[in-house]
Coordinates of C-alpha atoms in Angstrom, one line a residue:
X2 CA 143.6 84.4 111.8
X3 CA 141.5 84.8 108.2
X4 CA 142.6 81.8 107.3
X5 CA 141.3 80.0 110.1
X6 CA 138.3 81.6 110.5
X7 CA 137.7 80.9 106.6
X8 CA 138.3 77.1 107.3
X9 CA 136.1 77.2 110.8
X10 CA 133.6 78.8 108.9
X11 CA 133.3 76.6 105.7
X12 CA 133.5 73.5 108.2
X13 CA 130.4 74.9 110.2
X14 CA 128.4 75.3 107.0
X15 CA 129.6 71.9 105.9
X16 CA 128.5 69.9 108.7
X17 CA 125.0 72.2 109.7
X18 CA 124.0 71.5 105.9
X19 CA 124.5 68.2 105.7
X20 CA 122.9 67.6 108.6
X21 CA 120.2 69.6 107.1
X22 CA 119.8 67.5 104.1
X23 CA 119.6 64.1 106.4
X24 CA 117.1 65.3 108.3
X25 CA 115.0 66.6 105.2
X26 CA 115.5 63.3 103.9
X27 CA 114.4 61.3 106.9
X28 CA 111.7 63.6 107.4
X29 CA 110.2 63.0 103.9
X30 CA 110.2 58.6 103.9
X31 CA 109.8 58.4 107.5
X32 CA 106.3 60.0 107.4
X33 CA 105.6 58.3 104.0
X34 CA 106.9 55.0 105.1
X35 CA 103.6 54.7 107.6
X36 CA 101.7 53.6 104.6
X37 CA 104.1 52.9 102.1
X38 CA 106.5 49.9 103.6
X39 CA 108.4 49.5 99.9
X40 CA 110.5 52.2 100.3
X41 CA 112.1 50.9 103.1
X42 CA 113.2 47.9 101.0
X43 CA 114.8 47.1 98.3
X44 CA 113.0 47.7 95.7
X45 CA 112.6 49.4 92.6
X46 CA 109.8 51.7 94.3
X47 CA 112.2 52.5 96.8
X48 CA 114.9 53.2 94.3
X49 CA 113.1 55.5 92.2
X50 CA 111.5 57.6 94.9
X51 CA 115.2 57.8 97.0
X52 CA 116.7 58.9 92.7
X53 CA 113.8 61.7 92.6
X54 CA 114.3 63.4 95.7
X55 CA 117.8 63.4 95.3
X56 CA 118.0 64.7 92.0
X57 CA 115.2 67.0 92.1
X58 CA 116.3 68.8 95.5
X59 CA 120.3 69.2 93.7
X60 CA 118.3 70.6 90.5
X61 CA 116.2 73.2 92.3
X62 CA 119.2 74.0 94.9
X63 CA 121.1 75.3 91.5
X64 CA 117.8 77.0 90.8
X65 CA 116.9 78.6 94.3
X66 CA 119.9 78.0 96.2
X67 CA 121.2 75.9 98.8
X68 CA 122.7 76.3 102.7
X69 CA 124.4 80.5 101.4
X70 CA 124.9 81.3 104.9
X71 CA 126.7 84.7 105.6
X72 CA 126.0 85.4 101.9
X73 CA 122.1 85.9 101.7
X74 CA 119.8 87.3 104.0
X75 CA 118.0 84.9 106.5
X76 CA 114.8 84.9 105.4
X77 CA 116.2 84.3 102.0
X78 CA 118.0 81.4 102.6
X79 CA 115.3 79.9 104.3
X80 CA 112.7 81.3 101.4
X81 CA 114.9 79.3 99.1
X82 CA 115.4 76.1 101.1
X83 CA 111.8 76.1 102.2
X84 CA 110.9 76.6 98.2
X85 CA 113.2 73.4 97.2
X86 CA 111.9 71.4 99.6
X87 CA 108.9 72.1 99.2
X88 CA 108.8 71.2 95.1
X89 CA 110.9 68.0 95.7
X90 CA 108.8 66.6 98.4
X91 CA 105.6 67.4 95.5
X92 CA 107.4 66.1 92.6
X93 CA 108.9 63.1 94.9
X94 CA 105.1 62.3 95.7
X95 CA 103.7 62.5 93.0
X96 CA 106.6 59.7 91.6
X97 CA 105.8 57.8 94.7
X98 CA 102.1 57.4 93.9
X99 CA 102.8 56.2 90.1
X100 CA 105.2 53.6 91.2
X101 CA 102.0 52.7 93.7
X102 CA 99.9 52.4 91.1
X103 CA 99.4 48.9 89.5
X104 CA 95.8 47.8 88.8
X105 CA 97.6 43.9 88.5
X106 CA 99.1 44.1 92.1
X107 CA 96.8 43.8 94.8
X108 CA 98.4 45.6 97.5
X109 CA 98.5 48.4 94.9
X110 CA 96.4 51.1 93.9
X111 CA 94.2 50.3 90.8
X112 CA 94.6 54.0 89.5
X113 CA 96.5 57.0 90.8
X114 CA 95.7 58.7 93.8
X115 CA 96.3 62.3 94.5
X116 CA 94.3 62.9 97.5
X117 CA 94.3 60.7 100.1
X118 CA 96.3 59.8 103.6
X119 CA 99.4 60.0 102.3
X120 CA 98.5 63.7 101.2
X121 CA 98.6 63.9 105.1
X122 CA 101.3 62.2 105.9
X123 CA 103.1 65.1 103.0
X124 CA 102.1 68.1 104.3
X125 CA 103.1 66.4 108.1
X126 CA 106.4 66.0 106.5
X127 CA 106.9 69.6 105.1
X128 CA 105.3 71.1 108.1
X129 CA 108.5 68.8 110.1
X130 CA 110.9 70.1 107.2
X131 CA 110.2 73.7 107.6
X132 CA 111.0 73.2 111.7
X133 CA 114.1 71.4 110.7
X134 CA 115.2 74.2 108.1
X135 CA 114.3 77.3 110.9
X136 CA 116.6 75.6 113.5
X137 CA 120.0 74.8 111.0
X138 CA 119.4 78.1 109.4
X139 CA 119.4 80.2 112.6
X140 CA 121.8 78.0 114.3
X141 CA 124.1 78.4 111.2
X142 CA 123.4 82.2 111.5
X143 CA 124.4 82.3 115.3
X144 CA 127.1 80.5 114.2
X145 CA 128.6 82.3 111.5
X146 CA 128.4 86.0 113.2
X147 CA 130.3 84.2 116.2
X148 CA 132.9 83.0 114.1
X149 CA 132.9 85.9 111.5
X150 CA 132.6 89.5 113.7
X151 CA 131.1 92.3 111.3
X152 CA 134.4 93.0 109.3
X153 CA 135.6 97.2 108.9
X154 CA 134.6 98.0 105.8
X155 CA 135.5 101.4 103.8
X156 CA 133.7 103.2 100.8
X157 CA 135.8 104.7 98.1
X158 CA 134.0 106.7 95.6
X159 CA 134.0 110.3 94.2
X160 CA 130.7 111.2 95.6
X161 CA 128.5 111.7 98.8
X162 CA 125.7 110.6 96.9
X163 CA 127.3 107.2 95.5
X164 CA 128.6 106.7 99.2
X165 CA 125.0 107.4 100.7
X166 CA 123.6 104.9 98.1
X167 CA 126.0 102.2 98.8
X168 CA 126.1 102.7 102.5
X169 CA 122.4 102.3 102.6
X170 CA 122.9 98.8 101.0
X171 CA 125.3 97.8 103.7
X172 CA 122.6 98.8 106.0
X173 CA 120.8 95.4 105.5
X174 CA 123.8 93.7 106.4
X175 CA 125.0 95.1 109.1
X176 CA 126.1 91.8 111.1
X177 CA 128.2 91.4 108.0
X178 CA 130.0 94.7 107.5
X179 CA 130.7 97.6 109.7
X180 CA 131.5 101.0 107.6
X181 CA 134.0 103.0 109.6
X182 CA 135.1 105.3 106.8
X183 CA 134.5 106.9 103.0
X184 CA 137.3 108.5 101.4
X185 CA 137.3 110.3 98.1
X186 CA 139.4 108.5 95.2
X187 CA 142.1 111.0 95.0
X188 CA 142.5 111.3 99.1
X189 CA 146.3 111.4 99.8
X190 CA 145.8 108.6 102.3
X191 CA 143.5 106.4 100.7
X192 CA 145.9 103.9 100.2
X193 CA 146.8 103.9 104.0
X194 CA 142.3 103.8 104.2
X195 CA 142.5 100.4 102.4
X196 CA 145.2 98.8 104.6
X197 CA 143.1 99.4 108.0
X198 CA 140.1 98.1 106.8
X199 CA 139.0 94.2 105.1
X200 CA 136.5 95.1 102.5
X201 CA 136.6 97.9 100.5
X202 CA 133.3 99.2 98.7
X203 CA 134.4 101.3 95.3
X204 CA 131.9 103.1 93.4
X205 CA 131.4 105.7 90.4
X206 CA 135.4 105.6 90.0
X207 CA 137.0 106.6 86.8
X208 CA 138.7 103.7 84.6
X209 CA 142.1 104.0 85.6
X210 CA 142.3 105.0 89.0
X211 CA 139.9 102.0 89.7
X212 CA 142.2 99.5 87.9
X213 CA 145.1 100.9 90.5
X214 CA 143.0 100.8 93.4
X215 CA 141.7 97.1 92.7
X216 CA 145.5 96.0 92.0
X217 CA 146.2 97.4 94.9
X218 CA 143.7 95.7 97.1
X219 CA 144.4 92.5 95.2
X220 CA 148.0 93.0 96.4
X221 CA 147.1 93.5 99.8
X222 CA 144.2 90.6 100.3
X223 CA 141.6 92.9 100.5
X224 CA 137.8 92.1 99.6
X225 CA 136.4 94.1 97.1
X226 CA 133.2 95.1 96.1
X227 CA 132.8 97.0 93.1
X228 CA 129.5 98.8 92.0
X229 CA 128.8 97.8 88.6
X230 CA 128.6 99.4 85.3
X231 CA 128.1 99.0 81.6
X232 CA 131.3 98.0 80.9
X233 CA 131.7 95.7 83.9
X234 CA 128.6 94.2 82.3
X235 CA 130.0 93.7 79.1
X236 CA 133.1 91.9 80.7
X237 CA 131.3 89.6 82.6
X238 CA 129.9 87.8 79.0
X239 CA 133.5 87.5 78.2
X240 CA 134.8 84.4 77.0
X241 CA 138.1 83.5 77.5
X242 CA 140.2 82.9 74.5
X243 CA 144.5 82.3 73.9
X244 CA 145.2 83.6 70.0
X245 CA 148.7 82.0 70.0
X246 CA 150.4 82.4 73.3
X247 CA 148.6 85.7 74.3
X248 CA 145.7 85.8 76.7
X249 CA 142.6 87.6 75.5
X250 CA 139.2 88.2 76.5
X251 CA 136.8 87.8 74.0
X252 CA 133.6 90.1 73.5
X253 CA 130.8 89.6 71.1
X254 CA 127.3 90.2 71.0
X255 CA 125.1 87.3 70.7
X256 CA 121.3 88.0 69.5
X257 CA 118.7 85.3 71.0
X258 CA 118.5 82.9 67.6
X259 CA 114.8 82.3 66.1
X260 CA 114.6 78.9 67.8
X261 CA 115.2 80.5 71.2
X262 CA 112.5 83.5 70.2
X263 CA 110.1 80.7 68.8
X264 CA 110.1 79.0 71.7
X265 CA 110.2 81.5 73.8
X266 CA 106.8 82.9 72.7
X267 CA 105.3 79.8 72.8
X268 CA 106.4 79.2 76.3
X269 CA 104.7 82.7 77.0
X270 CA 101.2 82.0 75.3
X271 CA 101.8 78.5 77.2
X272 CA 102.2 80.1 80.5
X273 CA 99.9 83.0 79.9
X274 CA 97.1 80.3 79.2
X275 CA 97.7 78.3 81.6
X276 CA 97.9 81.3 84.3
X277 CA 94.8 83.0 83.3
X278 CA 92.8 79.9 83.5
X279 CA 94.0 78.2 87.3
X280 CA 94.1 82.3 88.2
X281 CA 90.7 83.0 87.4
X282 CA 89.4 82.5 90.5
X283 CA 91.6 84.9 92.2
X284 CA 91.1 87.6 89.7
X285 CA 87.3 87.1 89.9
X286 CA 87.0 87.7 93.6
X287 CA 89.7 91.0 92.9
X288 CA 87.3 92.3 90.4
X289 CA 84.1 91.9 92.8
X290 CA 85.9 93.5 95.6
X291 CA 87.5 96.0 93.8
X292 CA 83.7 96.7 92.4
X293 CA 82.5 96.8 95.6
X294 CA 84.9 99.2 97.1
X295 CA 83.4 102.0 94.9
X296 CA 86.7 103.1 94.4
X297 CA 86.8 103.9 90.4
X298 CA 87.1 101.0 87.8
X299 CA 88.5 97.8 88.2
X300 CA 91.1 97.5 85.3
X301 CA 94.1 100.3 85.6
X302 CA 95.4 101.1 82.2
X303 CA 98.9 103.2 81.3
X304 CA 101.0 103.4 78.6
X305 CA 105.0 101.4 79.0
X306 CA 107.4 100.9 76.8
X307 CA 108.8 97.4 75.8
X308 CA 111.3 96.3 72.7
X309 CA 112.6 99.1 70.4
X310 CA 110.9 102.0 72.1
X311 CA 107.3 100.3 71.4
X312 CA 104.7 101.3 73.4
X313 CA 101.4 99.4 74.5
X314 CA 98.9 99.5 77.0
X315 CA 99.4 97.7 80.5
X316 CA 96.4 96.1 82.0
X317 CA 96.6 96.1 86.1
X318 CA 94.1 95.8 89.0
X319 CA 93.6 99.0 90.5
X320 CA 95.4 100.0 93.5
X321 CA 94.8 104.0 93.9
X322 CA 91.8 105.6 94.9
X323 CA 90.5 107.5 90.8
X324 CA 92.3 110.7 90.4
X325 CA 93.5 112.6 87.6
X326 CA 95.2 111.0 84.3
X327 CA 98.0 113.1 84.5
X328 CA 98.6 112.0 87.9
X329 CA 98.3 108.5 87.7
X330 CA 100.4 108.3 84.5
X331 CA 103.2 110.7 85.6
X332 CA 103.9 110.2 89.3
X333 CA 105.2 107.0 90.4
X334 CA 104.2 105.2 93.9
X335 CA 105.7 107.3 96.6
X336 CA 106.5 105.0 100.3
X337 CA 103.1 105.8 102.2
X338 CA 101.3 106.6 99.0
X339 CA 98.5 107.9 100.7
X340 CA 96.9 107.5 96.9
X341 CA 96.9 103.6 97.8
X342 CA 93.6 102.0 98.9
X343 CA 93.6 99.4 101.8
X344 CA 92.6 97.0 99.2
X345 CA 95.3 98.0 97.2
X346 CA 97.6 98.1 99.6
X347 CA 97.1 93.8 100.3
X348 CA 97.2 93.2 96.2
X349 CA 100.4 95.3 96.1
X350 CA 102.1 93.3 98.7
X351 CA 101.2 90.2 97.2
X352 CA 101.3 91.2 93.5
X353 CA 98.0 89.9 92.6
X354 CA 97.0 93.3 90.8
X355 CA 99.8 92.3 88.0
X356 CA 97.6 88.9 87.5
X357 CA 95.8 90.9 84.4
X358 CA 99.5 91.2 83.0
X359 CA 99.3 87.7 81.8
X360 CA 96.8 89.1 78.9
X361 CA 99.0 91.5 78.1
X362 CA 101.6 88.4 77.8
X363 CA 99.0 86.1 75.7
X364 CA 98.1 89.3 73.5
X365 CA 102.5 89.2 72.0
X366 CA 102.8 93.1 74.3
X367 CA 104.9 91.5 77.2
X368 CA 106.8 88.1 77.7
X369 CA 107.0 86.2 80.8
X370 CA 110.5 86.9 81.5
X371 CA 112.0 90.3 80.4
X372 CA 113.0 93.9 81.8
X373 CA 110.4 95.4 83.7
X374 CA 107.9 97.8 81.6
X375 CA 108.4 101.2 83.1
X376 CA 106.3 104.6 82.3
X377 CA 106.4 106.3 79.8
X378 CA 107.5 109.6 81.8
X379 CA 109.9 107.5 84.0
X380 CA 111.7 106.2 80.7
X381 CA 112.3 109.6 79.1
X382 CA 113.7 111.0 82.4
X383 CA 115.7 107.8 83.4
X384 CA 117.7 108.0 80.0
X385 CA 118.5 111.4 80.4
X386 CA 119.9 110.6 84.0
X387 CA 121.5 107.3 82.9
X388 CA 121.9 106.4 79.4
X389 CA 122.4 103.2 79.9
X390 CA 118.3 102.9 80.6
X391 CA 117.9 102.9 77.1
X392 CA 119.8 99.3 76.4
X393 CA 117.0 97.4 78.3
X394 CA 114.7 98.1 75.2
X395 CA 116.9 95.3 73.4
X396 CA 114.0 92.9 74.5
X397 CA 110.2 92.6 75.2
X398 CA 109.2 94.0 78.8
X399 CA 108.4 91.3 80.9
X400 CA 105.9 89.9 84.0
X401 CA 109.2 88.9 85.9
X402 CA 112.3 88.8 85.2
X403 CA 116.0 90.0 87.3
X404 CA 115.4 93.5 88.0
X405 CA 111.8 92.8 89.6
X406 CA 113.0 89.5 91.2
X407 CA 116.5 91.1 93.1
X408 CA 115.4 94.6 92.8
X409 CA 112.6 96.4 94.9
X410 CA 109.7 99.5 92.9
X411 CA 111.8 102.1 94.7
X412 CA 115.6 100.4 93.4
X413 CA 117.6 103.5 91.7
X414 CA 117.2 103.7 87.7
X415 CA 120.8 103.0 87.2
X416 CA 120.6 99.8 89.1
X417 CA 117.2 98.6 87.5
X418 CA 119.2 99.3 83.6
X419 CA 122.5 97.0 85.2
X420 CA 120.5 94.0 86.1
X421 CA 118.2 93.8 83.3
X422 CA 121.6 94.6 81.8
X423 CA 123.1 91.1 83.1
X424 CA 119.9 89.5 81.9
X425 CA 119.8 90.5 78.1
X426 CA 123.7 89.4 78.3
X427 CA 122.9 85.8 79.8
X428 CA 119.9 85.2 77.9
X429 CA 118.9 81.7 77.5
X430 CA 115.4 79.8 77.7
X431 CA 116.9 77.8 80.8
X432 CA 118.2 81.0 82.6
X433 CA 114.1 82.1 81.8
X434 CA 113.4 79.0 83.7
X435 CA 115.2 80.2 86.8
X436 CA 114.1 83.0 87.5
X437 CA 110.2 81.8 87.0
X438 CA 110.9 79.3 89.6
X439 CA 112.8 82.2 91.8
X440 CA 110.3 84.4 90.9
X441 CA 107.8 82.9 94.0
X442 CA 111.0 84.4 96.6
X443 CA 109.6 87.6 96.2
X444 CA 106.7 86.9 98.0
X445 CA 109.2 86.2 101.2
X446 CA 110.5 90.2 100.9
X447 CA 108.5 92.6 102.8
X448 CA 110.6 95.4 100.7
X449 CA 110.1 94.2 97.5
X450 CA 107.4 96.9 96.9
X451 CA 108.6 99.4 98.8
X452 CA 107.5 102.9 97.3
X453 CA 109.8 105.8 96.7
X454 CA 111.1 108.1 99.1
X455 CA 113.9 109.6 101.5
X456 CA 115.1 106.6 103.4
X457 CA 117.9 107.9 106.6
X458 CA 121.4 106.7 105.7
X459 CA 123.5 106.0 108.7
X460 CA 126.8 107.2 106.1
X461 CA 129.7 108.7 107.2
X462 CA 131.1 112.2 105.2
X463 CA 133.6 111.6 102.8
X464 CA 137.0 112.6 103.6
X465 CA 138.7 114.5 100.9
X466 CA 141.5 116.0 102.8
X467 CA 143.0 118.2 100.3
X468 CA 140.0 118.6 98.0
X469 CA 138.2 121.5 98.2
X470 CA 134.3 120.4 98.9
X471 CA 133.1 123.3 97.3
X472 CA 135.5 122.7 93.7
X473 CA 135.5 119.5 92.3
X474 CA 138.4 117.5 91.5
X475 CA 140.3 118.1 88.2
X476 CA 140.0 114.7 87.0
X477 CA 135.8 115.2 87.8
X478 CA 135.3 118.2 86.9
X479 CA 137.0 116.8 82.9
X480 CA 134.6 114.0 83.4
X481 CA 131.5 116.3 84.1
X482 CA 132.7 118.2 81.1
X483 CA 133.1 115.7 78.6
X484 CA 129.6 114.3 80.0
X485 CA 127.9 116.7 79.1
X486 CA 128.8 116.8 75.5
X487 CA 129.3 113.2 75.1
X488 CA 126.5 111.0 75.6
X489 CA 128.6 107.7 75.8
X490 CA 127.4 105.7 78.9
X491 CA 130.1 105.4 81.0
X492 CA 130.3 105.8 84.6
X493 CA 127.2 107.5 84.7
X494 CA 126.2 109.1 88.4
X495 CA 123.3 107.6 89.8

């Protein structure tokens, strides 16, 4: 029956996506073909136009994303379509009017034209796209869930608060999953737990039970999910290697090279340039209403932390009504701040009061791409909560960058240290590329800047059976133990 649902499924998504990409295409040089005839031939216009968009839409798909139905949310997938389309159908015009100019030719343009009536006839075509992409990406949707009912999923941690955290992650998919348990490690029956369900969540579990509970769910065609970690981190840069005839996994540290840090501070006195300039505007008319609204100064100024423990000076647009120093530099942004102006409130959402960022960029203090610069205050106490925190300062705080673009203001320390963890691992100038192109799919999140605060977890308790709640395991009570005398980051609790 999983077997035939798997094949149903990926059969669906095959046919709905292609269909997709026809219409997208047809869409595109149908409405440009009303005053452009040549790409309906055979020519070389036609050719190099028809190249482009093909091309150009696989490129950004890598970048963005393509048809992930089941696997994203839906407003991401069509975030990310909408975004590819979108640059191909720009990049595939702006091709289209080169090939049209030819001051020699007649029925050409003497020089290029941007702005004209085939500027129409683009946005006519986008504006059919985007209708095209809603319908396959909620018919594929519909689809899916019909084929794929949500599928019984268990937690096995060694926590109520790990269970809590990673129930209220399964929350946002509930179509997907439906969590029916959550069973301590060392339950007698957790083994029977993980034969009644399909996917099984494990989190904060030590080393070697783990290892025995993911062979044993490999054994028995189980899906698992397993919440990262340092060390799971460090595995995934692994590169497989065979030193005679024995298997091996092999782990190295690579530091960026000075080519890749030479370019990558020009890139970010490119981009902060070029940013500050075509932003100006929009900065300009944030300063006069922030001037306006009486509401303190315009600039916000507070201390972060960036590469090596170094600390400079953040430049922001003020969002909070003027209060205290202390307060503003020791208390982070709670959900309903009520310290949030309205104003505030609208450059928050849209993340136009970081815009002043990109001097802090051009001045060497931040890079484009990098972990996200956190407090003073908030550093000190994340490292003593997780230790892990303090890794991230292996590179320059940055404007964007993993953490900010798949992580929300209020995502748990811990989780912000892993994925700026996965970036400093895969650094490269090209994976810096991706995520300032997927950095524009925040602006389709309405959670991304969600504030801190107690959210209701719909979480089952934790069966422990023969555990005592009130006494902690023997296993966890010698990890607390050796915790708290040995500061080696491993398995820290969230």
């Amino acid at each position: 029956m999983q077997r035939k649902r798997f094949y149903a499924t990926q059969l669906m998504k095959l046919c709905f996506q292609v269909l997709l990409y026809i219409f997208l295409f047809v869409s595109f040089f149908g409405m440009l073909s009303i005053t452009n005839e040549a790409i309906l031939n055979l020519s070389r216009t036609a050719g190099t136009t028809i190249a482009t968009f093909i091309c150009v839409m696989l490129l950004l798909t890598v970048v963005y994303g393509g048809y992930d139905i089941g696997v994203k949310k839906m407003r991401s997938v069509f975030a990310s379509i909408s975004l590819t389309t979108f640059f191909t159908d720009l990049i595939t015009y702006l091709i289209l009017q080169i090939m049209n100019t030819n001051p020699k030719n007649p029925d050409a343009n003497a020089q290029f034209v941007f702005w004209g009536e085939d500027l129409a006839l683009l946005f006519g075509a986008f504006i059919l796209q985007l209708c095209f992409i809603y319908f396959f990406v909620s018919i594929g949707y519909r689809y899916y869930f019909r084929i794929n009912p949500p599928q019984n999923s268990c937690i096995v941690t060694s926590s109520q608060e790990l269970a809590n955290h990673v129930a209220s992650k399964m929350e946002t998919f509930r179509q997907k999953y439906k969590l029916t348990d959550v069973v301590h490690y060392e339950c007698p029956d957790v083994k029977q737990t993980i034969l009644k369900h399909d996917v099984i969540f494990l989190a904060g579990i030590p080393d070697t039970e783990e290892a025995q509970l993911e062979a044993y769910c490999y054994k028995h065609n189980k899906t698992i999910y397993l919440l990262a970690e340092l060390e799971d981190v460090i595995i995934s840069t692994a590169q497989q290697s065979i030193l005679d005839d024995a298997p091996f996994l092999y782990i190295h540290r690579t530091e960026p090279t000075l080519m890749q840090l030479f370019l990558k501070r020009a890139c970010d006195i490119l981009i902060s340039l070029l940013g500050l300039v075509i932003l100006s505007p929009v900065m300009l008319v944030t300063a006069i209403v922030l001037r306006a609204s009486g509401n303190g100064s315009v600039l916000f100024r507070q201390k972060r932390a960036t590469i090596n423990g170094n600390i400079f000076e953040i430049v922001k647009f003020r969002t909070m009504y003027a209060g205290s120093r202390e307060e503003e530099n020791t208390c982070s942004t709670q959900k309903d701040d009520c310290r949030v102006t309205p104003v505030g409130s609208f450059l928050r959402k849209y993340r136009i009061d970081e815009l002043p960022q990109l001097w802090n960029v051009l001045c060497g203090d931040m890079s484009i791409v990098g972990p996200r610069p956190e407090m003073l205050e908030n550093v000190d106490r994340y490292t003593r909560e997780v230790p892990e925190f303090a890794y991230r300062q292996q590179m320059k705080a940055g404007l964007t960058g993993l953490a900010q673009i798949e992580g929300k203001y209020n995502t748990s320390p811990k989780d912000k240290a892993i994925l700026d963890l996965l970036y400093i691992e895969n650094f490269s100038l090209s994976y810096d590329f991706k995520l300032i192109l997927r950095t524009l799919t925040i602006f389709f999140r309405r959670d991304s800047t969600e504030g801190f605060g107690e959210k209701a977890v719909n979480c089952p308790k934790m069966r422990v059976d023969s555990l005592s709640p009130s006494k902690p395991s023997r296993h966890v009570a010698k990890t607390a133990r050796k915790g708290k005398n040995d500061q080696t980051p491993l398995r820290a609790a969230l």
